[in-house]
Amino acid sequence: MLEVRTIHKRFAPDKEVLQGVSLTVEPQEILCLLGPSGCGKSTLLRIIAGLERADQGRVLLNGSDITETPAHRRNVGLMFQDYALFPHLNVAENIAYGLRMHGAPASERRRRVEEMLALVNLEGYAHRSVDDLSGGEQQRVALARTLAPNPTLLLLDEPVANLDRLLREELLEALRRILKRLHVTTIFVTHDQEEAFALADRIAVMRAGRLEQVDAPAPLYRRPANTFVAAFLGFRNLLPILEWRDVHAVCTPIGTFELPERDAAHPAVGARLLIPPDAAVLDSAPSSAAHVPLVGRVVAATFRGSVFRLQVAPEGSKEDSVLYFEFRTRGRERLPVQGEPVRLWLDTAQMCVVKEA
Amino acid sequence: MMQAALYALPILFLTIFYLYPLLAILRVSFGASLTEAMEQASAALRAPGFWRVLWFTTWQATVSTLLTVLVGLPLAGVFARFDFPGRGVMAALLTVPFVMPTVVVAPAFLALIGRNGLLNVWLQRLLHLDAPPIQLEQTIWLILLVHVFYNVAIVIRTVGGFWSTLPPTLAEAAAALGASPRRRFWTVTAPLLAPSLVAASLLVFLFCFTSFGVILILGGLRFATLEVEIYRQAVSYFNLPMAAFLSIVQLFFTFTVMALYTRVQARLSRTLRLRRRAFARRPASWRQWAVVGLALAATFIGVLSPLVALAVRSFTLGDGGPTLIYYQALGENLRQSAFFAPPITAVRNSLVYALATLAISLPLGVIASYALVQPRSRWAAILDPLLLLPLGTSAVTLGFGYIVAMGPLRASPWLAPVAHSLIALPFVVRTFLPALRALDQRLREAASTLGADPLRRWWTIDAPLLLRALLISAAFAFAISLGEFGATLLIARPDRPTMPLVIYRALSQPGLMNYGQALAMSTILMVSTALSILLIERFRLPQGEEF
């Protein structure tokens, strides 16, 4: 469907924002470019849209090279973070704009606008001024405008970043529903991993102009390719590996862990042991042999609704080495308090070794 | 109570020195009774020349406006879209025509492309011609050219300023939706720019409609706008009722245009408030660099060449070698000279008037701004329109109003700085008020909670934060006073001429010596004005692109 080959882009001699990015997007797939701000993800999106020229590399759409094709001849839809709704046109005129540019007759434009308004649940908004819309409504008009000319490929630049949290979740769900219904191939850009998980079929994690890992959400979460990806996904328990006992036993500052065979990564220098926050059991010892005990003291406890979080300083470790864990609140009468000693069982089956980024 | 007394000051000033003279003109024009008024009006309408003058005034203003837009729009685009080395210099250069007095610019264009202008001298020498190849003197073309020179900055600043706040994503969204560059401009950029273009055009039209110095100096006896005709009727023929009638016709036109302008402007500032960011980018291709280079070169040459020509001619004897004789002559009172005192005393007069203007207009402007910034106050409701009206009143009308209204005060040397202050006041307010509005109220609140009494709060918060705006206002007022021509021509005492008056008198006398003295004095005035502009640019607020 879309193929991006070794794209390079420099904005200044010492500022290479894209350093040889290659990527393939399958038909009807929703791919997410995930990365911190300034990693080059928006630039890549703009290059695919034809708004920016790559210094090197090619962009292929359905097999044909569109690297030199100007933006207005690509039929690639792009939705901007600030929506870029035309303030001098009303809702219907905004949606019809692309159809007008493609020479659609008035009757078809009217029909298509109605169809799009129904799709984004804005029936009756046709003659509103775009200035009078709320943020969520503007977002949906922008989506309708982008989808109206039936783009071969849909690009979304931080589609819900400008909205408040509650609205964001609601619109993300609506967005996924619409995209899956229309079977439109989509690339979207975000810096928020939750958005990426909520929307994407596959996630490409970017960092400083390079792709770090491209994977489906579940494998990505289970086995981050390196410490950067792990940290960006929100994992905080990344223990330095002091020594490899054998192929699958690692020594860390808080003890030695016997890992299941599948996790026996090669003894890479600088690799770290990742312990997910939900990989611990509190109170009672589980029957599984994969669980190892950990004794420590509660540094901080925070209540988060259905879960609560503990920061635990393992016994015998230095003050600043703290582990972060998350437990279900349900069925628990009281939460541990600060200073209280705790005993946990860690599930080694959920741990994995990640390479240094 | 104290506050009320302060706020009453600018209102009092405007009532005595603006509304009262205006009413006096009405009285002169319409006489004592209604029948007398009708008779005078119909006589004026039948007077030969009235329709001719009105027609000329209107069409030259229209053509000037169109030409100005034609030149200004591409430059505005370059300014709005591109960030390039020399951008700051270009912005500063564009302030120059805006502030330069007509008595500098008109001689400057003569010095460049007049019959004996620099360009003609060079071309004749280069191509061995007997007659000067450029024959623009006393033609409408020269007038139109100078009008474009004057007003192109208005288009660039108004339209360019607005253009630079349009997010580039709008045009990019259009591109992604299939619009070619040309269609992007016509379906997105142009409709969005339209209100700002209308606002700029109205302002340019207003300035060209009331053009005075340029027409008087460059048009000779052939061309007269309403403004010039008012002056002639009042001073040359002493036909006060006719002058008054013409003033009223002109006021009708200017107030109409002002009213339209205010409405468009209000709509513009509403849309502008939403986004205050500027989006200029580096040129990305050699073609864009070429466009930028061309614009820069055009600005440099267009703005600087007449001014440089003026300075060069003032140091050149005829078409011969360098000389200081014109400058020396400014210090002498020659017997055959048209002046009562050595012309150089005009420099002192001008400076004294300019300082007096500062002393009057700055305090009044600051007080008026504080009154205007109060939300929903009675003072603001009175002051707001009262401050707008002088902007739509031409200088000659004002001067004429003083002649008919001020009675024994007419001979007072104070009248000129008062008139200058009245003209400068709206500019002071327009520069100072936005800065005052932008001052975060919470800073004052923080100072209060930290124990500052109102006076200390003003001195420690307002004063330092508004100092820049105050300096810019001062520089504007100073430059306006230095260059004021129309009103001064009518009210200044002959024994205390200002620099513009000396220049005009010298230009209207025959002889090389007089012409040379005019150029020399013009050059002095140009340098003084340039220093004021330098001050303005030096202290321009950080968000300098807002114009």
PDB file of N, CA and C in Angstrom, chain A residues 17-82:
ATOM      1  N   VAL A  17      16.520  15.606  10.994  1.00  0.00           N
ATOM      2  CA  VAL A  17      15.336  15.179  11.726  1.00  0.00           C
ATOM      3  C   VAL A  17      14.889  13.775  11.335  1.00  0.00           C
ATOM      4  N   LEU A  18      15.252  13.340  10.119  1.00  0.00           N
ATOM      5  CA  LEU A  18      14.941  11.961   9.734  1.00  0.00           C
ATOM      6  C   LEU A  18      16.222  11.312   9.217  1.00  0.00           C
ATOM      7  N   GLN A  19      16.575  10.167   9.802  1.00  0.00           N
ATOM      8  CA  GLN A  19      17.866   9.560   9.461  1.00  0.00           C
ATOM      9  C   GLN A  19      17.657   8.182   8.860  1.00  0.00           C
ATOM     10  N   GLY A  20      17.072   8.155   7.673  1.00  0.00           N
ATOM     11  CA  GLY A  20      16.907   6.886   6.985  1.00  0.00           C
ATOM     12  C   GLY A  20      15.754   6.065   7.527  1.00  0.00           C
ATOM     13  N   VAL A  21      14.559   6.602   7.412  1.00  0.00           N
ATOM     14  CA  VAL A  21      13.383   5.895   7.912  1.00  0.00           C
ATOM     15  C   VAL A  21      12.768   5.065   6.788  1.00  0.00           C
ATOM     16  N   SER A  22      12.538   3.783   7.056  1.00  0.00           N
ATOM     17  CA  SER A  22      11.838   2.914   6.104  1.00  0.00           C
ATOM     18  C   SER A  22      10.640   2.299   6.799  1.00  0.00           C
ATOM     19  N   LEU A  23       9.538   2.195   6.058  1.00  0.00           N
ATOM     20  CA  LEU A  23       8.299   1.785   6.699  1.00  0.00           C
ATOM     21  C   LEU A  23       7.342   1.273   5.636  1.00  0.00           C
ATOM     22  N   THR A  24       6.585   0.241   5.957  1.00  0.00           N
ATOM     23  CA  THR A  24       5.564  -0.239   5.044  1.00  0.00           C
ATOM     24  C   THR A  24       4.227  -0.256   5.771  1.00  0.00           C
ATOM     25  N   VAL A  25       3.188   0.187   5.082  1.00  0.00           N
ATOM     26  CA  VAL A  25       1.855   0.164   5.679  1.00  0.00           C
ATOM     27  C   VAL A  25       0.977  -0.720   4.816  1.00  0.00           C
ATOM     28  N   GLU A  26       0.298  -1.690   5.453  1.00  0.00           N
ATOM     29  CA  GLU A  26      -0.542  -2.618   4.711  1.00  0.00           C
ATOM     30  C   GLU A  26      -1.895  -1.974   4.414  1.00  0.00           C
ATOM     31  N   PRO A  27      -2.591  -2.455   3.373  1.00  0.00           N
ATOM     32  CA  PRO A  27      -3.916  -1.920   3.065  1.00  0.00           C
ATOM     33  C   PRO A  27      -4.844  -2.050   4.276  1.00  0.00           C
ATOM     34  N   GLN A  28      -5.637  -1.033   4.506  1.00  0.00           N
ATOM     35  CA  GLN A  28      -6.654  -0.990   5.558  1.00  0.00           C
ATOM     36  C   GLN A  28      -6.083  -1.012   6.968  1.00  0.00           C
ATOM     37  N   GLU A  29      -4.788  -0.890   7.050  1.00  0.00           N
ATOM     38  CA  GLU A  29      -4.158  -0.920   8.362  1.00  0.00           C
ATOM     39  C   GLU A  29      -4.176   0.466   8.999  1.00  0.00           C
ATOM     40  N   ILE A  30      -4.254   0.506  10.332  1.00  0.00           N
ATOM     41  CA  ILE A  30      -4.065   1.757  11.051  1.00  0.00           C
ATOM     42  C   ILE A  30      -2.715   1.691  11.734  1.00  0.00           C
ATOM     43  N   LEU A  31      -1.779   2.504  11.243  1.00  0.00           N
ATOM     44  CA  LEU A  31      -0.446   2.482  11.804  1.00  0.00           C
ATOM     45  C   LEU A  31      -0.230   3.768  12.598  1.00  0.00           C
ATOM     46  N   CYS A  32       0.395   3.611  13.775  1.00  0.00           N
ATOM     47  CA  CYS A  32       0.638   4.790  14.596  1.00  0.00           C
ATOM     48  C   CYS A  32       2.120   5.089  14.650  1.00  0.00           C
ATOM     49  N   LEU A  33       2.478   6.359  14.406  1.00  0.00           N
ATOM     50  CA  LEU A  33       3.846   6.808  14.635  1.00  0.00           C
ATOM     51  C   LEU A  33       3.879   7.404  16.031  1.00  0.00           C
ATOM     52  N   LEU A  34       4.581   6.717  16.926  1.00  0.00           N
ATOM     53  CA  LEU A  34       4.591   7.133  18.324  1.00  0.00           C
ATOM     54  C   LEU A  34       5.990   7.610  18.688  1.00  0.00           C
ATOM     55  N   GLY A  35       6.074   8.761  19.328  1.00  0.00           N
ATOM     56  CA  GLY A  35       7.387   9.242  19.735  1.00  0.00           C
ATOM     57  C   GLY A  35       7.274  10.565  20.459  1.00  0.00           C
ATOM     58  N   PRO A  36       8.327  10.953  21.165  1.00  0.00           N
ATOM     59  CA  PRO A  36       8.303  12.234  21.869  1.00  0.00           C
ATOM     60  C   PRO A  36       8.324  13.390  20.869  1.00  0.00           C
ATOM     61  N   SER A  37       7.989  14.579  21.329  1.00  0.00           N
ATOM     62  CA  SER A  37       7.964  15.709  20.398  1.00  0.00           C
ATOM     63  C   SER A  37       9.383  15.974  19.909  1.00  0.00           C
ATOM     64  N   GLY A  38       9.464  16.316  18.608  1.00  0.00           N
ATOM     65  CA  GLY A  38      10.770  16.580  18.033  1.00  0.00           C
ATOM     66  C   GLY A  38      11.476  15.345  17.506  1.00  0.00           C
ATOM     67  N   CYS A  39      10.806  14.182  17.504  1.00  0.00           N
ATOM     68  CA  CYS A  39      11.468  12.970  17.036  1.00  0.00           C
ATOM     69  C   CYS A  39      11.388  12.832  15.527  1.00  0.00           C
ATOM     70  N   GLY A  40      10.635  13.720  14.862  1.00  0.00           N
ATOM     71  CA  GLY A  40      10.564  13.693  13.407  1.00  0.00           C
ATOM     72  C   GLY A  40       9.309  13.047  12.869  1.00  0.00           C
ATOM     73  N   LYS A  41       8.387  12.650  13.745  1.00  0.00           N
ATOM     74  CA  LYS A  41       7.212  11.923  13.275  1.00  0.00           C
ATOM     75  C   LYS A  41       6.303  12.809  12.427  1.00  0.00           C
ATOM     76  N   SER A  42       6.135  14.073  12.840  1.00  0.00           N
ATOM     77  CA  SER A  42       5.288  14.957  12.039  1.00  0.00           C
ATOM     78  C   SER A  42       5.928  15.280  10.705  1.00  0.00           C
ATOM     79  N   THR A  43       7.254  15.406  10.703  1.00  0.00           N
ATOM     80  CA  THR A  43       7.961  15.671   9.452  1.00  0.00           C
ATOM     81  C   THR A  43       7.770  14.505   8.481  1.00  0.00           C
ATOM     82  N   LEU A  44       7.850  13.295   9.002  1.00  0.00           N
ATOM     83  CA  LEU A  44       7.635  12.121   8.146  1.00  0.00           C
ATOM     84  C   LEU A  44       6.237  12.154   7.547  1.00  0.00           C
ATOM     85  N   LEU A  45       5.268  12.527   8.385  1.00  0.00           N
ATOM     86  CA  LEU A  45       3.888  12.607   7.919  1.00  0.00           C
ATOM     87  C   LEU A  45       3.758  13.651   6.808  1.00  0.00           C
ATOM     88  N   ARG A  46       4.417  14.794   7.012  1.00  0.00           N
ATOM     89  CA  ARG A  46       4.346  15.867   6.008  1.00  0.00           C
ATOM     90  C   ARG A  46       5.046  15.470   4.717  1.00  0.00           C
ATOM     91  N   ILE A  47       6.081  14.648   4.821  1.00  0.00           N
ATOM     92  CA  ILE A  47       6.760  14.178   3.607  1.00  0.00           C
ATOM     93  C   ILE A  47       5.841  13.228   2.846  1.00  0.00           C
ATOM     94  N   ILE A  48       5.140  12.360   3.583  1.00  0.00           N
ATOM     95  CA  ILE A  48       4.211  11.432   2.931  1.00  0.00           C
ATOM     96  C   ILE A  48       3.078  12.214   2.264  1.00  0.00           C
ATOM     97  N   ALA A  49       2.649  13.329   2.931  1.00  0.00           N
ATOM     98  CA  ALA A  49       1.569  14.136   2.360  1.00  0.00           C
ATOM     99  C   ALA A  49       2.047  14.985   1.185  1.00  0.00           C
ATOM    100  N   GLY A  50       3.371  15.168   1.060  1.00  0.00           N
ATOM    101  CA  GLY A  50       3.895  15.989  -0.025  1.00  0.00           C
ATOM    102  C   GLY A  50       4.049  17.451   0.345  1.00  0.00           C
ATOM    103  N   LEU A  51       3.929  17.766   1.623  1.00  0.00           N
ATOM    104  CA  LEU A  51       4.077  19.154   2.046  1.00  0.00           C
ATOM    105  C   LEU A  51       5.532  19.509   2.335  1.00  0.00           C
ATOM    106  N   GLU A  52       6.339  18.473   2.452  1.00  0.00           N
ATOM    107  CA  GLU A  52       7.767  18.664   2.722  1.00  0.00           C
ATOM    108  C   GLU A  52       8.503  17.751   1.757  1.00  0.00           C
ATOM    109  N   ARG A  53       9.680  18.176   1.312  1.00  0.00           N
ATOM    110  CA  ARG A  53      10.461  17.327   0.415  1.00  0.00           C
ATOM    111  C   ARG A  53      11.510  16.566   1.202  1.00  0.00           C
ATOM    112  N   ALA A  54      11.655  15.302   0.904  1.00  0.00           N
ATOM    113  CA  ALA A  54      12.718  14.525   1.542  1.00  0.00           C
ATOM    114  C   ALA A  54      14.034  14.838   0.843  1.00  0.00           C
ATOM    115  N   ASP A  55      15.140  14.856   1.598  1.00  0.00           N
ATOM    116  CA  ASP A  55      16.442  15.076   0.972  1.00  0.00           C
ATOM    117  C   ASP A  55      16.872  13.829   0.205  1.00  0.00           C
ATOM    118  N   GLN A  56      16.544  12.659   0.780  1.00  0.00           N
ATOM    119  CA  GLN A  56      16.835  11.381   0.125  1.00  0.00           C
ATOM    120  C   GLN A  56      15.689  10.447   0.399  1.00  0.00           C
ATOM    121  N   GLY A  57      15.617   9.371  -0.390  1.00  0.00           N
ATOM    122  CA  GLY A  57      14.601   8.361  -0.138  1.00  0.00           C
ATOM    123  C   GLY A  57      13.394   8.513  -1.038  1.00  0.00           C
ATOM    124  N   ARG A  58      12.557   7.480  -1.059  1.00  0.00           N
ATOM    125  CA  ARG A  58      11.395   7.479  -1.950  1.00  0.00           C
ATOM    126  C   ARG A  58      10.137   7.210  -1.155  1.00  0.00           C
ATOM    127  N   VAL A  59       9.025   7.673  -1.707  1.00  0.00           N
ATOM    128  CA  VAL A  59       7.712   7.348  -1.152  1.00  0.00           C
ATOM    129  C   VAL A  59       6.915   6.659  -2.247  1.00  0.00           C
ATOM    130  N   LEU A  60       6.436   5.445  -1.988  1.00  0.00           N
ATOM    131  CA  LEU A  60       5.666   4.712  -2.995  1.00  0.00           C
ATOM    132  C   LEU A  60       4.256   4.476  -2.485  1.00  0.00           C
ATOM    133  N   LEU A  61       3.291   4.811  -3.316  1.00  0.00           N
ATOM    134  CA  LEU A  61       1.897   4.603  -2.938  1.00  0.00           C
ATOM    135  C   LEU A  61       1.291   3.650  -3.964  1.00  0.00           C
ATOM    136  N   ASN A  62       0.796   2.528  -3.510  1.00  0.00           N
ATOM    137  CA  ASN A  62       0.254   1.502  -4.404  1.00  0.00           C
ATOM    138  C   ASN A  62       1.215   1.176  -5.539  1.00  0.00           C
ATOM    139  N   GLY A  63       2.480   1.119  -5.203  1.00  0.00           N
ATOM    140  CA  GLY A  63       3.461   0.703  -6.191  1.00  0.00           C
ATOM    141  C   GLY A  63       4.023   1.811  -7.044  1.00  0.00           C
ATOM    142  N   SER A  64       3.359   2.993  -7.100  1.00  0.00           N
ATOM    143  CA  SER A  64       3.913   4.034  -7.950  1.00  0.00           C
ATOM    144  C   SER A  64       4.650   5.066  -7.103  1.00  0.00           C
ATOM    145  N   ASP A  65       5.760   5.541  -7.657  1.00  0.00           N
ATOM    146  CA  ASP A  65       6.620   6.475  -6.944  1.00  0.00           C
ATOM    147  C   ASP A  65       5.977   7.856  -6.933  1.00  0.00           C
ATOM    148  N   ILE A  66       5.660   8.367  -5.741  1.00  0.00           N
ATOM    149  CA  ILE A  66       5.033   9.692  -5.673  1.00  0.00           C
ATOM    150  C   ILE A  66       5.966  10.718  -5.025  1.00  0.00           C
ATOM    151  N   THR A  67       7.247  10.377  -4.933  1.00  0.00           N
ATOM    152  CA  THR A  67       8.191  11.264  -4.243  1.00  0.00           C
ATOM    153  C   THR A  67       8.152  12.681  -4.810  1.00  0.00           C
ATOM    154  N   GLU A  68       8.015  12.787  -6.139  1.00  0.00           N
ATOM    155  CA  GLU A  68       8.066  14.116  -6.757  1.00  0.00           C
ATOM    156  C   GLU A  68       6.681  14.702  -7.006  1.00  0.00           C
ATOM    157  N   THR A  69       5.627  13.951  -6.677  1.00  0.00           N
ATOM    158  CA  THR A  69       4.273  14.441  -6.945  1.00  0.00           C
ATOM    159  C   THR A  69       3.911  15.541  -5.939  1.00  0.00           C
ATOM    160  N   PRO A  70       3.409  16.704  -6.429  1.00  0.00           N
ATOM    161  CA  PRO A  70       3.018  17.742  -5.468  1.00  0.00           C
ATOM    162  C   PRO A  70       1.806  17.299  -4.646  1.00  0.00           C
ATOM    163  N   ALA A  71       1.671  17.907  -3.482  1.00  0.00           N
ATOM    164  CA  ALA A  71       0.657  17.492  -2.499  1.00  0.00           C
ATOM    165  C   ALA A  71      -0.734  17.410  -3.109  1.00  0.00           C
ATOM    166  N   HIS A  72      -1.089  18.373  -3.964  1.00  0.00           N
ATOM    167  CA  HIS A  72      -2.479  18.420  -4.419  1.00  0.00           C
ATOM    168  C   HIS A  72      -2.793  17.358  -5.482  1.00  0.00           C
ATOM    169  N   ARG A  73      -1.767  16.604  -5.923  1.00  0.00           N
ATOM    170  CA  ARG A  73      -2.063  15.535  -6.887  1.00  0.00           C
ATOM    171  C   ARG A  73      -1.901  14.155  -6.273  1.00  0.00           C
ATOM    172  N   ARG A  74      -1.741  14.071  -4.941  1.00  0.00           N
ATOM    173  CA  ARG A  74      -1.469  12.765  -4.328  1.00  0.00           C
ATOM    174  C   ARG A  74      -2.732  12.052  -3.876  1.00  0.00           C
ATOM    175  N   ASN A  75      -3.792  12.805  -3.625  1.00  0.00           N
ATOM    176  CA  ASN A  75      -5.000  12.262  -3.014  1.00  0.00           C
ATOM    177  C   ASN A  75      -4.689  11.559  -1.696  1.00  0.00           C
ATOM    178  N   VAL A  76      -3.829  12.201  -0.927  1.00  0.00           N
ATOM    179  CA  VAL A  76      -3.527  11.739   0.420  1.00  0.00           C
ATOM    180  C   VAL A  76      -4.176  12.726   1.381  1.00  0.00           C
ATOM    181  N   GLY A  77      -5.076  12.245   2.213  1.00  0.00           N
ATOM    182  CA  GLY A  77      -5.776  13.152   3.127  1.00  0.00           C
ATOM    183  C   GLY A  77      -4.950  13.403   4.370  1.00  0.00           C
ATOM    184  N   LEU A  78      -4.897  14.659   4.794  1.00  0.00           N
ATOM    185  CA  LEU A  78      -4.134  14.978   5.997  1.00  0.00           C
ATOM    186  C   LEU A  78      -4.994  15.810   6.936  1.00  0.00           C
ATOM    187  N   MET A  79      -5.116  15.348   8.167  1.00  0.00           N
ATOM    188  CA  MET A  79      -5.844  16.126   9.166  1.00  0.00           C
ATOM    189  C   MET A  79      -4.840  16.740  10.124  1.00  0.00           C
ATOM    190  N   PHE A  80      -4.924  18.066  10.277  1.00  0.00           N
ATOM    191  CA  PHE A  80      -3.916  18.772  11.064  1.00  0.00           C
ATOM    192  C   PHE A  80      -4.275  18.791  12.541  1.00  0.00           C
ATOM    193  N   GLN A  81      -3.247  18.972  13.332  1.00  0.00           N
ATOM    194  CA  GLN A  81      -3.446  19.029  14.773  1.00  0.00           C
ATOM    195  C   GLN A  81      -4.358  20.196  15.158  1.00  0.00           C
ATOM    196  N   ASP A  82      -4.169  21.355  14.482  1.00  0.00           N
ATOM    197  CA  ASP A  82      -5.039  22.499  14.789  1.00  0.00           C
ATOM    198  C   ASP A  82      -6.261  22.505  13.854  1.00  0.00           C
TER     199      ASP A  82
END
